[in-house]
């Protein structure tokens, strides 16, 4: 009995070890994207539970802390620690909310994985083609190694970066970087999330 | 004697004219003959869509440098773009470089969105976060004509 326990525990740690997880980032990402699509197009899942289910599915392969920090860019440093923590949470909720709604009905898109290239050491881009409602468009995932796992830190749809899109919006929301602007930016996010 | 004087004056004028023409050519071509201390970064794009040598590099809409050479990477068939930047512009490694257009059909330029990673890019480094030129004709045709099945 003890031997079985040891095997089980060690296999758990092995699967979570850096070398093991980083071997096949394309396979891991495609499995993650598949389960995201399953969740989004699960007709039996109540709309209210979709966001929670989605968050649980993607948190392993998407680093929201890095995405949020990159989306703020230079303005990250003007937030204090408590504000940074709240911002990461709000931004994560915002992303999950925006992507968990708007997919109801329709055909589940088809994803074709087209390649992987190294951007620099520890950074890769995995490209795919998504066919949805009859039209095909490129979706590229940029990933970095974080705590031994490949994690997505940016997504490019039709060559437009998600991080870049939000960075532009935050730059215009914080033109002077004053504490008042930071508070009003956080407030806008809080309101947006509570509306849904 | 008199002829020689006339020739000398004419020669001086021609020389002066040539120098001025040369100077103007450099100014119009936006070559930085007398500026020193600039540094170079590189960026790779899947498509630069008509960006040319000498195009502007902008940050917050302000010109902060120019595009140097644009070459094709023979291995990956991606465009490698040299960005010549003013020395006071310090950028972090999560800076995003995008190929943009002035209006819908205007000149192409490179736009920089500074990051905040705290890891600075040094002379000769490569910006890995890039957005290629958006293919407007492609997008319009997708919207206008839809897909095969619809």
Coordinates of C-alpha atoms in Angstrom, one line a residue:
Chain A
X1 CA 0.0 0.0 0.0
X2 CA 2.8 2.3 0.9
X3 CA 4.6 1.6 -2.3
X4 CA 1.6 2.6 -4.3
X5 CA 1.3 5.8 -2.4
X6 CA 5.0 6.6 -3.1
X7 CA 4.5 5.9 -6.8
X8 CA 1.4 8.1 -6.9
X9 CA 3.1 11.0 -5.1
X10 CA 6.3 10.8 -7.1
X11 CA 4.4 10.6 -10.4
X12 CA 2.6 13.7 -9.4
X13 CA 5.8 15.6 -8.7
X14 CA 7.4 14.2 -11.9
X15 CA 4.5 15.6 -14.0
X16 CA 4.9 19.0 -12.3
X17 CA 8.7 19.1 -12.7
X18 CA 10.2 21.7 -15.1
X19 CA 11.9 19.4 -17.6
X20 CA 8.9 17.2 -18.0
X21 CA 6.3 19.8 -18.6
X22 CA 8.5 21.9 -20.9
X23 CA 9.0 19.0 -23.4
X24 CA 6.0 19.4 -25.5
X25 CA 4.5 22.9 -25.3
X26 CA 2.4 22.5 -28.5
X27 CA 0.8 19.3 -27.2
X28 CA 0.1 21.0 -23.8
X29 CA -1.3 24.1 -25.4
X30 CA -3.5 22.3 -27.8
X31 CA -4.9 20.2 -25.0
X32 CA -5.6 23.4 -23.0
X33 CA -7.2 25.2 -26.0
X34 CA -9.4 22.1 -26.7
X35 CA -10.7 22.0 -23.1
X36 CA -11.3 25.8 -23.2
X37 CA -13.4 25.3 -26.4
X38 CA -15.2 22.4 -24.7
X39 CA -16.1 24.6 -21.8
X40 CA -17.1 27.6 -24.0
X41 CA -19.4 25.5 -26.2
X42 CA -20.8 23.3 -23.5
X43 CA -24.5 23.9 -23.9
X44 CA -25.4 22.1 -20.6
X45 CA -23.2 24.4 -18.6
X46 CA -25.2 27.4 -17.1
X47 CA -23.8 30.8 -18.2
X48 CA -23.0 31.7 -14.7
X49 CA -20.8 28.8 -14.1
X50 CA -19.0 29.1 -17.4
X51 CA -16.5 31.8 -16.2
X52 CA -15.5 29.7 -13.1
X53 CA -15.1 26.6 -15.2
X54 CA -13.0 28.5 -17.7
X55 CA -10.7 30.0 -15.1
X56 CA -10.0 26.6 -13.6
X57 CA -9.2 25.2 -17.1
X58 CA -6.8 27.9 -18.3
X59 CA -5.0 29.0 -15.2
X60 CA -2.4 26.2 -15.7
X61 CA -1.3 27.4 -19.1
X62 CA -2.0 31.1 -19.0
X63 CA -0.1 33.3 -16.7
X64 CA -2.6 36.1 -15.9
X65 CA -0.1 37.8 -13.5
X66 CA 2.4 38.2 -16.4
X67 CA -0.4 39.2 -18.9
X68 CA -1.7 41.8 -16.5
X69 CA 1.7 43.3 -15.7
X70 CA 2.6 43.4 -19.4
X71 CA -0.7 45.0 -20.3
X72 CA 0.1 47.9 -17.8
X73 CA 3.6 48.2 -19.2
X74 CA 5.5 51.2 -17.9
X75 CA 2.5 52.1 -15.6
X76 CA 2.9 48.9 -13.5
X77 CA 5.5 50.7 -11.3
X78 CA 3.1 53.5 -10.4
X79 CA 0.7 51.1 -8.7
X80 CA 1.5 50.2 -5.1
X81 CA 1.6 46.5 -4.0
X82 CA -2.0 46.3 -2.9
X83 CA -3.2 48.0 -6.1
X84 CA -1.0 45.7 -8.3
X85 CA -2.5 42.7 -6.6
X86 CA -6.1 44.0 -7.1
X87 CA -5.3 44.9 -10.7
X88 CA -4.1 41.4 -11.5
X89 CA -7.4 40.0 -10.1
X90 CA -9.6 42.6 -11.8
X91 CA -7.8 42.1 -15.2
X92 CA -8.1 38.3 -14.9
X93 CA -11.8 38.6 -14.2
X94 CA -12.2 41.1 -17.1
X95 CA -10.5 38.8 -19.6
X96 CA -12.3 35.7 -18.5
X97 CA -15.6 37.5 -18.5
X98 CA -15.1 39.0 -22.0
X99 CA -14.1 35.6 -23.4
X100 CA -16.7 33.5 -21.7
X101 CA -19.6 35.5 -23.1
X102 CA -20.2 36.0 -26.8
X103 CA -19.5 32.4 -27.7
X104 CA -23.0 31.0 -27.1
X105 CA -24.5 29.2 -30.0
X106 CA -22.8 28.6 -33.3
X107 CA -20.4 26.0 -34.4
X108 CA -17.3 25.1 -32.4
X109 CA -14.3 26.5 -34.2
X110 CA -11.7 24.2 -35.7
X111 CA -8.1 24.7 -34.6
X112 CA -5.1 23.7 -36.8
X113 CA -1.7 23.9 -35.2
X114 CA 0.7 25.2 -37.8
X115 CA 4.1 25.6 -36.1
X116 CA 6.4 26.7 -33.3
X117 CA 9.3 29.0 -33.4
X118 CA 11.8 30.2 -30.8
X119 CA 11.7 34.0 -30.1
X120 CA 14.7 33.8 -27.8
X121 CA 15.9 31.5 -25.1
X122 CA 12.9 30.5 -23.0
X123 CA 10.4 32.3 -25.2
X124 CA 8.4 30.6 -28.0
X125 CA 5.6 31.4 -30.4
X126 CA 3.1 28.7 -31.3
X127 CA 0.9 29.4 -34.3
X128 CA -2.5 28.1 -35.2
X129 CA -5.2 28.7 -37.7
X130 CA -8.8 28.9 -36.5
X131 CA -11.7 28.3 -38.7
X132 CA -14.9 29.8 -37.4
X133 CA -18.1 30.5 -39.3
X134 CA -16.4 29.7 -42.6
X135 CA -13.5 32.1 -42.3
X136 CA -10.0 31.3 -41.2
X137 CA -7.7 33.5 -39.3
X138 CA -4.3 33.2 -37.6
X139 CA -4.0 32.9 -33.8
X140 CA -0.5 32.9 -32.3
X141 CA 0.3 32.2 -28.7
X142 CA 3.5 33.6 -27.1
X143 CA 4.8 31.5 -24.2
X144 CA 7.5 31.7 -21.7
X145 CA 8.8 29.3 -19.1
X146 CA 7.5 30.1 -15.7
X147 CA 8.0 27.9 -12.7
X148 CA 9.0 25.1 -15.0
X149 CA 5.8 25.3 -17.2
X150 CA 5.2 26.9 -20.5
X151 CA 2.7 29.7 -19.9
X152 CA 1.0 31.9 -22.4
X153 CA 1.8 35.6 -21.9
X154 CA 0.3 37.1 -25.1
X155 CA -2.2 36.1 -27.8
X156 CA -2.1 37.5 -31.3
X157 CA -5.3 37.3 -33.4
X158 CA -4.8 38.5 -37.0
X159 CA -1.3 39.8 -35.9
X160 CA -3.0 42.1 -33.3
X161 CA -1.6 41.6 -29.8
X162 CA -3.9 41.2 -26.8
X163 CA -1.4 42.7 -24.5
X164 CA -0.7 45.6 -26.9
X165 CA -4.4 46.3 -27.3
X166 CA -4.9 46.7 -23.5
X167 CA -1.5 48.5 -23.0
X168 CA -2.7 51.2 -25.4
X169 CA -6.0 51.6 -23.5
X170 CA -4.2 51.8 -20.1
X171 CA -1.8 54.3 -21.4
X172 CA -4.7 56.5 -22.4
X173 CA -6.4 56.0 -19.1
X174 CA -3.3 57.0 -17.2
X175 CA -1.8 59.9 -19.1
X176 CA 0.0 61.5 -16.1
X177 CA 0.2 58.4 -13.9
X178 CA -1.2 60.3 -10.9
X179 CA -2.7 58.4 -7.9
X180 CA -6.1 59.8 -8.9
X181 CA -5.9 58.3 -12.3
X182 CA -4.9 55.0 -11.0
X183 CA -7.8 54.9 -8.6
X184 CA -10.2 55.9 -11.4
X185 CA -8.8 53.2 -13.7
X186 CA -9.3 50.6 -11.0
X187 CA -12.8 51.9 -10.4
X188 CA -13.6 51.6 -14.1
X189 CA -12.5 47.9 -14.0
X190 CA -14.5 47.2 -10.8
X191 CA -17.6 48.7 -12.4
X192 CA -17.1 46.9 -15.7
X193 CA -16.8 43.5 -13.8
X194 CA -19.8 44.1 -11.5
X195 CA -22.0 45.0 -14.5
X196 CA -21.8 41.6 -15.9
Chain B
X1 CA 44.0 86.9 -66.2
X2 CA 40.4 88.3 -66.2
X3 CA 39.2 85.0 -67.8
X4 CA 40.8 83.0 -65.0
X5 CA 39.1 85.2 -62.3
X6 CA 35.7 84.5 -63.9
X7 CA 36.4 80.8 -64.1
X8 CA 37.5 80.8 -60.5
X9 CA 34.3 82.5 -59.4
X10 CA 32.2 80.2 -61.6
X11 CA 34.0 77.1 -60.2
X12 CA 33.4 78.3 -56.6
X13 CA 29.7 78.7 -57.3
X14 CA 29.5 75.3 -58.9
X15 CA 31.3 73.7 -56.0
X16 CA 29.1 75.5 -53.5
X17 CA 26.0 74.4 -55.4
X18 CA 27.2 70.8 -55.3
X19 CA 27.8 70.9 -51.6
X20 CA 24.3 72.4 -51.0
X21 CA 22.7 69.8 -53.3
X22 CA 24.5 67.1 -51.4
X23 CA 23.4 68.5 -48.0
X24 CA 19.8 68.8 -49.2
X25 CA 19.8 65.2 -50.5
X26 CA 20.9 64.0 -47.0
X27 CA 18.3 66.2 -45.3
X28 CA 15.5 65.1 -47.5
X29 CA 16.6 61.5 -47.4
X30 CA 16.6 61.8 -43.6
X31 CA 20.1 60.5 -43.3
X32 CA 21.8 61.3 -40.0
X33 CA 25.2 62.4 -41.1
X34 CA 26.0 64.5 -38.2
X35 CA 24.1 62.8 -35.4
X36 CA 26.1 60.6 -33.1
X37 CA 25.3 58.3 -30.1
X38 CA 22.3 56.6 -31.6
X39 CA 21.9 53.0 -30.8
X40 CA 20.4 50.1 -32.8
X41 CA 17.7 47.5 -32.0
X42 CA 16.4 44.8 -34.2
X43 CA 12.9 43.5 -34.7
X44 CA 11.6 40.6 -36.8
X45 CA 8.2 40.8 -38.5
X46 CA 6.2 38.2 -40.5
X47 CA 5.2 41.1 -42.8
X48 CA 6.5 44.7 -43.0
X49 CA 3.9 45.6 -45.7
X50 CA 5.8 48.4 -47.5
X51 CA 8.0 49.8 -44.6
X52 CA 11.1 51.3 -46.2
X53 CA 14.5 52.3 -45.1
X54 CA 14.3 55.8 -43.5
X55 CA 10.7 55.3 -42.3
X56 CA 10.0 56.8 -38.9
X57 CA 10.1 55.1 -35.5
X58 CA 7.5 56.6 -33.2
X59 CA 6.7 56.3 -29.5
X60 CA 3.6 58.0 -28.2
X61 CA 3.4 59.5 -31.7
X62 CA 6.7 61.3 -31.3
X63 CA 9.5 60.4 -33.7
X64 CA 12.3 58.8 -31.7
X65 CA 14.4 57.2 -34.5
X66 CA 14.4 55.8 -38.0
X67 CA 14.3 52.5 -39.7
X68 CA 17.7 51.3 -40.9
X69 CA 18.2 48.3 -43.2
X70 CA 15.4 45.9 -43.9
X71 CA 16.6 42.4 -44.8
X72 CA 15.0 39.0 -45.4
X73 CA 16.1 36.2 -43.0
X74 CA 17.0 33.5 -45.5
X75 CA 16.1 30.7 -43.0
X76 CA 12.8 31.9 -41.7
X77 CA 11.7 34.2 -44.5
X78 CA 10.9 36.9 -42.0
X79 CA 11.8 40.5 -42.3
X80 CA 14.6 41.7 -40.0
X81 CA 14.3 45.4 -39.4
X82 CA 17.0 47.6 -38.0
X83 CA 15.8 50.4 -35.7
X84 CA 18.1 53.3 -35.1
X85 CA 17.0 55.1 -31.9
X86 CA 18.0 58.2 -30.1
X87 CA 20.3 57.4 -27.1
X88 CA 17.9 58.9 -24.5
X89 CA 15.1 56.4 -25.4
X90 CA 15.4 53.5 -23.0
X91 CA 13.2 50.5 -23.6
X92 CA 12.5 47.4 -21.7
X93 CA 12.5 43.9 -23.2
X94 CA 8.7 43.6 -23.2
X95 CA 8.3 46.6 -25.6
X96 CA 6.0 46.0 -28.5
X97 CA 7.0 47.1 -32.0
X98 CA 4.2 47.3 -34.6
X99 CA 4.2 48.3 -38.2
X100 CA 1.5 50.9 -38.6
X101 CA 0.1 53.1 -41.3
X102 CA -0.5 56.8 -41.3
X103 CA -4.3 56.8 -41.9
X104 CA -5.6 54.0 -44.2
X105 CA -3.3 54.5 -47.1
X106 CA -0.5 56.6 -45.7
X107 CA 3.2 55.9 -45.1
X108 CA 4.2 53.0 -43.0
X109 CA 6.1 53.5 -39.7
X110 CA 7.2 51.5 -36.7
X111 CA 5.3 52.3 -33.5
X112 CA 6.8 51.4 -30.1
X113 CA 4.7 50.6 -27.0
X114 CA 7.1 50.7 -24.1
X115 CA 6.9 47.9 -21.5
X116 CA 7.7 47.8 -17.9
X117 CA 9.6 44.5 -17.2
X118 CA 12.6 46.4 -15.8
X119 CA 15.0 44.5 -18.1
X120 CA 16.5 47.1 -20.4
X121 CA 17.3 46.4 -24.1
X122 CA 20.9 47.2 -25.0
X123 CA 22.5 48.2 -28.3
X124 CA 22.2 45.3 -30.8
X125 CA 19.4 43.5 -28.9
X126 CA 16.2 42.3 -30.6
X127 CA 12.6 43.2 -29.7
X128 CA 10.8 39.9 -29.8
X129 CA 7.3 41.3 -29.2
X130 CA 6.2 42.5 -32.6
X131 CA 3.0 43.0 -34.5
X132 CA 3.2 42.7 -38.2
X133 CA 1.4 45.1 -40.6
X134 CA -2.3 44.4 -40.6
X135 CA -3.5 43.3 -44.0
X136 CA -6.4 45.7 -44.5
X137 CA -7.3 44.4 -48.0
X138 CA -7.4 40.9 -46.6
X139 CA -9.6 41.9 -43.7
X140 CA -11.9 43.9 -46.0
X141 CA -12.2 41.0 -48.4
X142 CA -13.0 38.6 -45.5
X143 CA -15.8 40.9 -44.3
X144 CA -17.1 41.7 -47.8
X145 CA -17.0 38.2 -49.3
X146 CA -17.2 36.0 -46.2
X147 CA -16.0 32.5 -46.2
X148 CA -16.5 29.6 -48.5
X149 CA -19.4 28.1 -46.5
X150 CA -21.3 31.3 -45.8

